[in-house]
Short mmCIF file of C-alpha atoms and ligand atoms in Angstrom, two decimals:
data_model
loop_
_atom_site.label_atom_id
_atom_site.label_comp_id
_atom_site.label_asym_id
_atom_site.label_seq_id
_atom_site.Cartn_x
_atom_site.Cartn_y
_atom_site.Cartn_z
CA UNK V 1 -23.60 25.02 -18.66
CA UNK V 2 -26.60 23.25 -16.87
CA UNK V 3 -26.69 22.20 -13.04
CA UNK V 4 -27.73 18.85 -14.29
CA UNK V 5 -24.24 18.21 -15.68
CA UNK V 6 -22.46 19.29 -11.91
CA UNK V 7 -20.20 16.41 -10.69
CA UNK V 8 -21.21 14.74 -7.22
CA UNK V 9 -19.64 16.17 -4.51
CA UNK V 10 -18.39 13.15 -3.34
CA UNK V 11 -16.59 12.46 -6.61
CA UNK V 12 -14.15 15.61 -5.45
CA UNK V 13 -11.66 13.33 -4.41
CA UNK V 14 -7.73 15.45 -4.46
CA UNK V 15 -5.59 14.25 -7.17
CA UNK V 16 -1.74 12.24 -6.53
CA UNK V 17 0.55 14.57 -6.65
CA UNK V 18 2.71 12.06 -7.62
CA UNK V 19 1.35 12.06 -11.20
CA UNK V 20 2.49 16.04 -11.66
CA UNK V 21 6.02 14.69 -10.67
CA UNK V 22 5.67 12.06 -13.05
CA UNK V 23 4.93 14.11 -15.71
CA UNK V 24 7.63 16.33 -15.01
CA UNK V 25 10.25 13.77 -15.40
CA UNK V 26 8.41 12.23 -18.46
CA UNK V 27 9.13 15.66 -20.15
CA UNK V 28 12.95 15.58 -19.47
CA UNK V 29 12.99 12.43 -21.00
CA UNK V 30 11.33 13.56 -23.71
CA UNK V 31 13.87 15.79 -24.37
CA UNK V 32 16.66 12.97 -23.88
CA UNK V 33 17.51 13.69 -20.21
CA UNK V 34 17.93 10.47 -17.83
CA UNK V 35 16.02 10.51 -14.74
CA UNK V 36 16.37 7.99 -11.97
CA UNK V 37 12.78 6.81 -10.81
CA UNK V 38 12.33 6.80 -7.33
CA UNK V 39 8.78 8.43 -7.41
CA UNK V 40 6.16 5.35 -7.89
CA UNK V 41 5.60 2.81 -6.14
CA UNK V 42 5.93 -0.11 -8.61
CA UNK V 43 8.27 -2.99 -9.01
CA UNK V 44 11.12 -2.63 -11.84
CA UNK V 45 10.47 -6.61 -11.87
CA UNK V 46 7.24 -7.77 -13.86
CA UNK V 47 5.35 -11.04 -12.71
CA UNK V 48 6.50 -14.11 -11.99
CA UNK V 49 7.35 -16.15 -14.96
CA UNK V 50 5.19 -19.10 -13.54
CA UNK V 51 2.14 -16.80 -13.65
CA UNK V 52 3.01 -15.70 -17.32
CA UNK V 53 3.09 -19.27 -18.24
CA UNK V 54 -0.26 -20.12 -16.63
CA UNK V 55 -1.86 -17.05 -18.33
CA UNK V 56 -0.51 -18.22 -22.03
CA UNK V 57 -2.01 -21.57 -21.01
CA UNK V 58 -5.41 -20.06 -20.45
CA UNK V 59 -5.39 -18.13 -23.46
CA UNK V 60 -4.50 -20.86 -25.30
CA UNK V 61 -7.23 -23.44 -23.91
CA UNK V 62 -10.27 -21.42 -24.95
CA UNK V 63 -12.33 -18.70 -23.28
CA UNK V 64 -12.11 -16.78 -20.46
CA UNK V 65 -15.43 -16.58 -18.64
CA UNK V 66 -16.86 -14.60 -15.62
CA UNK V 67 -15.47 -16.68 -12.32
CA UNK V 68 -17.52 -17.01 -9.27
CA UNK V 69 -17.78 -13.81 -7.04
CA UNK V 70 -15.48 -14.95 -4.29
CA UNK V 71 -13.25 -15.83 -6.85
CA UNK V 72 -11.67 -19.04 -8.67
CA UNK V 73 -12.08 -21.53 -5.53
CA UNK V 74 -8.58 -23.11 -6.25
CA UNK V 75 -7.22 -19.49 -5.99
CA UNK V 76 -8.64 -18.80 -2.76
CA UNK V 77 -7.80 -22.82 -1.20
CA UNK V 78 -4.13 -21.83 -2.48
CA UNK V 79 -4.12 -18.29 -0.56
CA UNK V 80 -5.29 -20.56 2.40
CA UNK V 81 -2.63 -22.40 1.95
CA UNK V 82 -0.34 -19.29 1.90
CA UNK V 83 -1.40 -18.37 5.59
CA UNK V 84 -0.26 -21.99 6.85
CA UNK V 85 2.79 -21.51 4.65
CA UNK V 86 3.86 -17.90 5.71
CA UNK V 87 2.51 -17.53 9.24
CA UNK V 88 1.48 -20.71 10.82
CA UNK V 89 -1.89 -20.05 10.56
CA UNK V 90 -5.11 -21.16 9.59
CA UNK V 91 -7.36 -19.47 7.67
CA UNK V 92 -10.47 -20.99 6.19
CA UNK V 93 -10.20 -21.12 2.48
CA UNK V 94 -14.11 -19.78 2.85
CA UNK V 95 -13.02 -16.73 4.52
CA UNK V 96 -10.65 -15.66 1.41
CA UNK V 97 -11.99 -13.08 -1.10
CA UNK V 98 -10.78 -12.65 -4.28
CA UNK V 99 -10.80 -8.49 -5.20
CA UNK V 100 -9.75 -6.41 -8.17
CA UNK V 101 -6.26 -5.28 -5.97
CA UNK V 102 -6.27 -4.23 -3.13
CA UNK V 103 -7.87 -1.05 -4.11
CA UNK V 104 -11.18 -3.18 -4.81
CA UNK V 105 -11.01 -4.78 -1.50
CA UNK V 106 -11.18 -1.63 0.30
CA UNK V 107 -14.54 -0.38 -1.69
CA UNK V 108 -15.69 -3.90 -0.53
CA UNK V 109 -14.61 -3.83 2.93
CA UNK V 110 -15.77 -0.31 3.39
CA UNK V 111 -18.95 -0.85 2.03
CA UNK V 112 -19.66 -4.53 4.23
CA UNK V 113 -18.34 -2.65 7.84
CA UNK V 114 -19.85 0.81 7.53
CA UNK V 115 -22.83 3.08 7.31
CA UNK V 116 -22.57 6.50 5.55
CA UNK V 117 -21.46 9.34 7.87
CA UNK V 118 -19.72 6.22 10.08
CA UNK V 119 -15.86 7.73 11.40
CA UNK V 120 -12.93 5.86 10.42
CA UNK V 121 -9.48 5.93 11.66
CA UNK V 122 -6.59 6.26 9.63
CA UNK V 123 -3.07 7.19 10.66
CA UNK V 124 -1.12 10.24 8.94
CA UNK V 125 1.49 9.89 6.86
CA UNK V 126 -0.59 7.38 5.19
CA UNK V 127 -1.71 6.05 1.76
CA UNK V 128 -4.03 8.96 0.27
CA UNK V 129 -6.83 6.69 -1.12
CA UNK V 130 -7.50 5.55 2.33
CA UNK V 131 -8.87 8.59 3.44
CA UNK V 132 -10.30 9.39 -0.35
CA UNK V 133 -12.16 5.91 -0.83
CA UNK V 134 -13.92 6.63 2.93
CA UNK V 135 -15.04 10.35 1.82
CA UNK V 136 -16.03 9.01 -1.91
CA UNK V 137 -18.62 6.41 0.04
CA UNK V 138 -19.90 8.91 2.38
CA UNK V 139 -17.86 8.15 5.76
CA UNK V 140 -15.71 10.21 7.34
CA UNK V 141 -12.26 9.46 7.54
CA UNK V 142 -10.28 10.43 11.07
CA UNK V 143 -6.56 11.56 10.77
CA UNK V 144 -4.16 10.43 13.77
CA UNK V 145 -0.98 11.51 13.44
CA UNK V 146 1.58 9.35 14.50
CA UNK V 147 5.30 10.02 15.79
CA UNK V 148 8.44 8.77 15.60
CA UNK V 149 8.52 7.62 19.70
CA UNK V 150 6.46 4.43 18.33
CA UNK V 151 8.37 3.99 15.15
CA UNK V 152 5.16 5.43 13.45
CA UNK V 153 2.86 2.76 14.71
CA UNK V 154 -0.76 4.06 15.91
CA UNK V 155 -0.92 3.25 19.72
CA UNK V 156 -4.28 1.98 21.37
CA UNK V 157 -3.94 4.71 23.62
CA UNK V 158 -4.13 7.47 20.16
CA UNK V 159 -6.73 5.58 18.97
CA UNK V 160 -8.84 5.54 22.45
CA UNK V 161 -7.99 9.03 22.49
CA UNK V 162 -9.64 9.94 19.14
CA UNK V 163 -12.46 7.94 20.07
CA UNK V 164 -13.44 9.22 23.29
CA UNK V 165 -13.67 12.56 21.62
CA UNK V 166 -16.26 11.07 19.07
CA UNK V 167 -16.95 7.34 18.72
CA UNK V 168 -15.05 5.53 15.89
CA UNK V 169 -16.34 3.17 13.77
CA UNK V 170 -13.52 1.58 12.44
CA UNK V 171 -9.54 1.78 12.13
CA UNK V 172 -7.34 0.86 9.27
CA UNK V 173 -3.71 0.66 9.69
CA UNK V 174 -0.88 -0.78 7.21
CA UNK V 175 2.69 -2.28 8.43
CA UNK V 176 5.07 -2.20 6.34
CA UNK V 177 3.32 1.03 5.75
CA UNK V 178 3.32 3.49 2.51
CA UNK V 179 4.92 6.08 2.33
CA UNK V 180 7.40 5.56 6.04
CA UNK V 181 8.54 1.96 5.28
CA UNK V 182 7.93 1.92 8.83
CA UNK V 183 6.62 -1.48 10.80
CA UNK V 184 4.65 -2.22 13.57
CA UNK V 185 6.10 -5.12 15.81
CA UNK V 186 3.52 -7.82 16.78
CA UNK V 187 3.22 -6.06 20.31
CA UNK V 188 2.18 -3.00 18.58
CA UNK V 189 -0.52 -4.70 16.40
CA UNK V 190 -1.69 -6.58 19.14
CA UNK V 191 -2.10 -4.05 21.61
CA UNK V 192 -3.72 -1.79 19.17
CA UNK V 193 -5.81 -4.55 17.90
CA UNK V 194 -6.94 -5.14 21.25
CA UNK V 195 -7.70 -1.76 22.25
CA UNK V 196 -9.80 -1.38 18.95
CA UNK V 197 -12.14 -4.80 20.08
CA UNK V 198 -12.42 -4.09 23.50
CA UNK V 199 -14.14 -0.66 22.52
CA UNK V 200 -15.93 -2.48 19.47
CA UNK V 201 -14.21 -0.55 16.96
CA UNK V 202 -14.02 -2.81 13.63
CA UNK V 203 -10.19 -3.41 12.44
CA UNK V 204 -9.00 -3.29 9.04
CA UNK V 205 -5.16 -4.37 8.38
CA UNK V 206 -3.65 -3.55 4.99
CA UNK V 207 -0.84 -6.50 4.43
CA UNK V 208 -0.19 -5.59 0.50
CA UNK V 209 3.70 -5.24 1.13
CA UNK V 210 3.83 -8.12 3.58
CA UNK V 211 7.13 -10.51 2.10
CA UNK V 212 8.88 -7.17 1.71
CA UNK V 213 10.17 -7.26 5.39
CA UNK V 214 13.44 -6.20 6.60
CA UNK V 215 14.09 -5.15 10.11
CA UNK V 216 12.14 -8.41 11.38
CA UNK V 217 9.20 -10.83 10.14
CA UNK V 218 5.71 -8.99 9.51
CA UNK V 219 2.27 -10.69 11.64
CA UNK V 220 -0.58 -11.14 10.07
CA UNK V 221 -3.71 -9.52 11.76
CA UNK V 222 -5.18 -12.81 10.72
CA UNK V 223 -3.09 -14.60 13.45
CA UNK V 224 -4.72 -12.39 15.93
CA UNK V 225 -8.20 -12.13 15.68
CA UNK V 226 -11.13 -13.35 13.44
CA UNK V 227 -13.01 -10.28 13.90
CA UNK V 228 -10.06 -8.42 11.80
CA UNK V 229 -10.57 -8.08 7.96
CA UNK V 230 -6.86 -8.36 6.28
CA UNK V 231 -6.53 -6.69 2.94
CA UNK V 232 -3.65 -8.05 0.38
CA UNK V 233 -2.81 -7.81 -3.53
CA UNK V 234 -0.58 -9.91 -5.35
CA UNK V 235 0.95 -5.86 -6.92
CA UNK V 236 4.13 -5.55 -4.52
CA UNK V 237 5.39 -8.47 -3.37
CA UNK V 238 4.53 -10.46 -6.82
CA UNK V 239 5.52 -7.50 -8.98
CA UNK V 240 1.55 -7.65 -10.82
CA UNK V 241 0.24 -4.50 -10.32
CA UNK V 242 -1.42 -4.55 -13.95
CA UNK V 243 -3.14 -7.68 -13.16
CA UNK V 244 -5.51 -6.30 -10.55
CA UNK V 245 -5.64 -8.63 -8.40
CA UNK V 246 -5.16 -9.18 -4.59
CA UNK V 247 -7.46 -10.77 -1.61
CA UNK V 248 -8.50 -10.63 1.66
CA UNK V 249 -9.41 -12.48 5.04
CA UNK V 250 -12.31 -11.56 5.88
CA UNK V 251 -14.39 -12.29 9.14
CA UNK V 252 -17.24 -15.06 8.51
CA UNK V 253 -20.20 -13.01 8.82
CA UNK V 254 -19.24 -10.84 6.31
CA UNK V 255 -18.41 -13.30 3.35
CA UNK V 256 -21.98 -13.52 1.91
CA UNK V 257 -22.78 -9.71 2.42
CA UNK V 258 -19.09 -9.27 0.09
CA UNK V 259 -20.25 -11.74 -2.07
CA UNK V 260 -23.38 -10.22 -2.92
CA UNK V 261 -21.81 -6.31 -3.42
CA UNK V 262 -19.01 -8.12 -5.44
CA UNK V 263 -21.96 -9.95 -7.54
CA UNK V 264 -23.15 -6.58 -8.23
CA UNK V 265 -20.52 -3.79 -8.39
CA UNK V 266 -17.95 -6.03 -10.63
CA UNK V 267 -19.41 -9.88 -11.22
CA UNK V 268 -16.18 -11.28 -10.44
CA UNK V 269 -12.79 -10.45 -10.66
CA UNK V 270 -10.77 -10.74 -14.22
CA UNK V 271 -10.18 -14.52 -14.69
CA UNK V 272 -7.20 -14.71 -16.35
CA UNK V 273 -5.49 -12.89 -13.42
CA UNK V 274 -7.10 -14.39 -11.18
CA UNK V 275 -5.49 -17.80 -13.15
CA UNK V 276 -1.98 -15.87 -13.14
CA UNK V 277 -1.91 -15.34 -9.60
CA UNK V 278 -2.83 -18.60 -8.61
CA UNK V 279 0.34 -19.97 -10.38
CA UNK V 280 2.42 -16.80 -8.93
CA UNK V 281 2.76 -18.34 -5.43
CA UNK V 282 4.85 -21.34 -7.66
CA UNK V 283 7.38 -18.37 -8.55
CA UNK V 284 8.40 -17.86 -5.23
CA UNK V 285 12.04 -18.12 -5.83
CA UNK V 286 12.44 -15.75 -8.51
CA UNK V 287 10.34 -13.60 -6.02
CA UNK V 288 12.64 -13.82 -3.27
CA UNK V 289 15.71 -12.92 -5.89
CA UNK V 290 14.16 -9.50 -6.42
CA UNK V 291 13.55 -9.26 -2.87
CA UNK V 292 17.25 -9.35 -1.87
CA UNK V 293 17.76 -6.69 -4.48
CA UNK V 294 15.63 -4.50 -2.36
CA UNK V 295 17.67 -5.30 0.37
CA UNK V 296 20.14 -4.32 -0.97
CA UNK V 297 19.11 -1.17 -2.53
CA UNK V 298 17.96 -0.35 1.03
CA UNK V 299 21.49 -0.64 2.09
CA UNK V 300 22.95 1.44 -0.45
CA UNK V 301 20.48 3.88 0.83
CA UNK V 302 20.76 3.84 4.61
CA UNK V 303 24.51 4.37 4.14
CA UNK V 304 24.36 6.42 1.37
CA UNK V 305 22.01 9.60 1.88
CA UNK V 306 23.48 10.39 5.19
CA UNK V 307 26.81 10.66 3.29
CA UNK V 308 24.89 13.09 0.73
CA UNK V 309 23.38 14.96 3.29
CA UNK V 310 19.89 13.41 3.99
CA UNK V 311 20.66 11.79 7.24
CA UNK V 312 17.40 12.26 8.79
CA UNK V 313 14.68 9.27 8.10
CA UNK V 314 12.48 7.17 9.55
CA UNK V 315 13.44 3.52 10.39
CA UNK V 316 13.40 1.91 6.76
CA UNK V 317 11.65 -1.33 8.09
CA UNK V 318 9.81 -2.97 5.24
CA UNK V 319 8.01 -2.53 1.75
CA UNK V 320 10.26 -0.07 -0.73
CA UNK V 321 9.82 2.87 0.73
CA UNK V 322 12.48 5.50 2.71
CA UNK V 323 10.69 8.84 4.11
CA UNK V 324 13.33 11.51 4.59
CA UNK V 325 13.16 14.92 6.45
CA UNK V 326 14.16 17.02 4.24
CA UNK V 327 13.24 20.09 6.83
CA UNK V 328 16.96 21.53 6.89
CA UNK V 329 16.61 22.40 3.53
CA UNK V 330 13.31 23.77 2.86
CA UNK V 331 9.81 24.51 3.62
CA UNK V 332 8.56 23.37 0.66
CA UNK V 333 8.74 19.55 0.21
CA UNK V 334 7.32 19.61 -3.23
CA UNK V 335 9.30 22.40 -4.42
CA UNK V 336 12.40 20.62 -3.09
CA UNK V 337 11.01 17.48 -5.29
CA UNK V 338 11.33 19.83 -8.47
CA UNK V 339 14.44 20.89 -7.81
CA UNK V 340 16.01 17.78 -7.34
CA UNK V 341 14.12 16.35 -10.15
CA UNK V 342 15.24 19.18 -12.71
CA UNK V 343 18.64 19.42 -11.24
CA UNK V 344 19.90 16.11 -10.42
CA UNK V 345 17.11 13.81 -12.23
CA UNK V 346 16.34 12.14 -9.33
CA UNK V 347 12.74 12.04 -9.47
CA UNK V 348 10.84 11.58 -5.77
CA UNK V 349 7.28 12.22 -4.17
CA UNK V 350 6.72 15.54 -1.93
CA UNK V 351 5.52 14.16 1.44
CA UNK V 352 2.51 16.47 0.68
CA UNK V 353 0.66 13.53 -0.89
CA UNK V 354 0.20 11.86 2.27
CA UNK V 355 0.52 14.34 5.00
CA UNK V 356 -1.40 17.79 4.78
CA UNK V 357 0.41 18.44 7.99
CA UNK V 358 3.71 17.75 7.87
CA UNK V 359 4.52 16.39 4.04
CA UNK V 360 5.81 19.32 3.24
CA UNK V 361 9.19 18.72 5.59
CA UNK V 362 9.17 15.14 3.65
CA UNK V 363 10.19 13.28 0.56
CA UNK V 364 9.28 9.63 -0.17
CA UNK V 365 12.19 7.46 -1.95
CA UNK V 366 10.90 4.73 -3.62
CA UNK V 367 14.38 2.12 -3.79
CA UNK V 368 12.03 -0.80 -6.21
CA UNK V 369 14.28 -0.49 -9.11
CA UNK V 370 17.91 -1.04 -9.60
CA UNK V 371 21.02 -1.26 -7.43
CA UNK V 372 23.11 0.55 -10.00
CA UNK V 373 20.18 3.02 -10.18
CA UNK V 374 20.45 3.62 -6.25
CA UNK V 375 24.25 4.18 -6.27
CA UNK V 376 23.72 6.92 -9.07
CA UNK V 377 20.85 8.13 -7.42
CA UNK V 378 23.00 8.33 -3.95
CA UNK V 379 25.78 10.36 -6.12
CA UNK V 380 23.52 12.65 -7.94
CA UNK V 381 22.00 13.73 -4.34
CA UNK V 382 25.55 14.32 -2.90
CA UNK V 383 26.72 16.65 -5.81
CA UNK V 384 23.18 18.07 -5.85
CA UNK V 385 23.78 19.13 -2.21
CA UNK V 386 26.96 19.88 -1.90
C1 LIG G 401 -0.88 0.99 1.29
C2 LIG G 401 -1.06 0.80 -0.24
N1 LIG G 401 -2.05 -0.17 -0.51
C3 LIG G 401 -3.27 -0.20 -1.88
C4 LIG G 401 -2.25 0.07 -2.83
C5 LIG G 401 -2.96 -0.24 -3.80
O1 LIG G 401 -2.73 -1.33 -4.89
P1 LIG G 401 -3.21 -2.65 -5.75
O2 LIG G 401 -4.94 -2.43 -5.70
O3 LIG G 401 -2.65 -2.32 -6.81
O4 LIG G 401 -3.22 -3.84 -4.72
C6 LIG G 401 -1.22 0.40 -2.75
C7 LIG G 401 -0.37 0.91 -4.02
O5 LIG G 401 0.47 1.45 -4.08
C8 LIG G 401 -0.32 0.92 -1.47
O6 LIG G 401 0.59 1.40 -0.97
#
């Protein structure tokens, strides 16, 4: 093999361990076993019927062309209206950028805000691609641990302590969070944003799980500062994972740089998905019914898991995740997840994906499927742990 075929060092990002759990579950199913899937962070339901009807109509009507790089204007306006309706917050459509899922948003956000070598704080436990995308783009992710004492919210104090050790250029937080399911209160978010802004640290808020809040209403960073960059998506609340469409609210000064980046990187976000996404807002009643299903799932797990033996977990405030401490049973959550899958036929994700240090003590359950499956999962776990 010639040296010239060596992959770049920046492409050497870690894989997602959950994929191994999914592959093991698929093998059990291929052999006729019945697995309850609580490993994947994906809604069981499909896109709202309004979105599907709009996509059908667009296909019937003719060509699917490129759109402008920032997105279809009527979709950008509809998203701006969503900020008024959902949060009572005025956001100009000019500051809305449509993206290829929130994943596409991270790339545009990081490229437009940071230089190679910049240090950007992210929390652990946390969504792994935050740090892996930063690394691939030549930035340095700085991991800050969150703890039970603050409901796993990053505090201004912890941020500034890291900044004093070596200066940070940015910070990214998510609320409701993956994998913890915890949320930041308005005070916690506002306090952190103020600390970041005073220290000149750029703020990114991943709001992909907004709409799926149970403990208290989620607050958008867009309502607290025009300098924050907000990332959101149609994947979770609107159940449109495979459509690959999301959006950002960006500080005015970044609109044109992001437009230029998107023109060059992808020309535009898939048109059909943008058309469907705009119509998804008309499917709110359907989506609220799905949310009520998650609420019921959450209730079943919060009541059932302690009786089944898993009594320690973080406050399940939002999203569709419950992060359980399994340290009473194991010091290797990967092995625990493997055995739970093989013996109880319940698939969940080992915490190591989200936290290289304490993840050995945790398992993430996703509760985006039916209440019947949640009850069955609790029964199976209870039986297995006896
Ligand atoms: C916290 C968080 N952010 C972003 C994403 C990416 O989602 P998408 O690119 O589908 O919008 C996910 C997906 O699971 C997630 O959990």
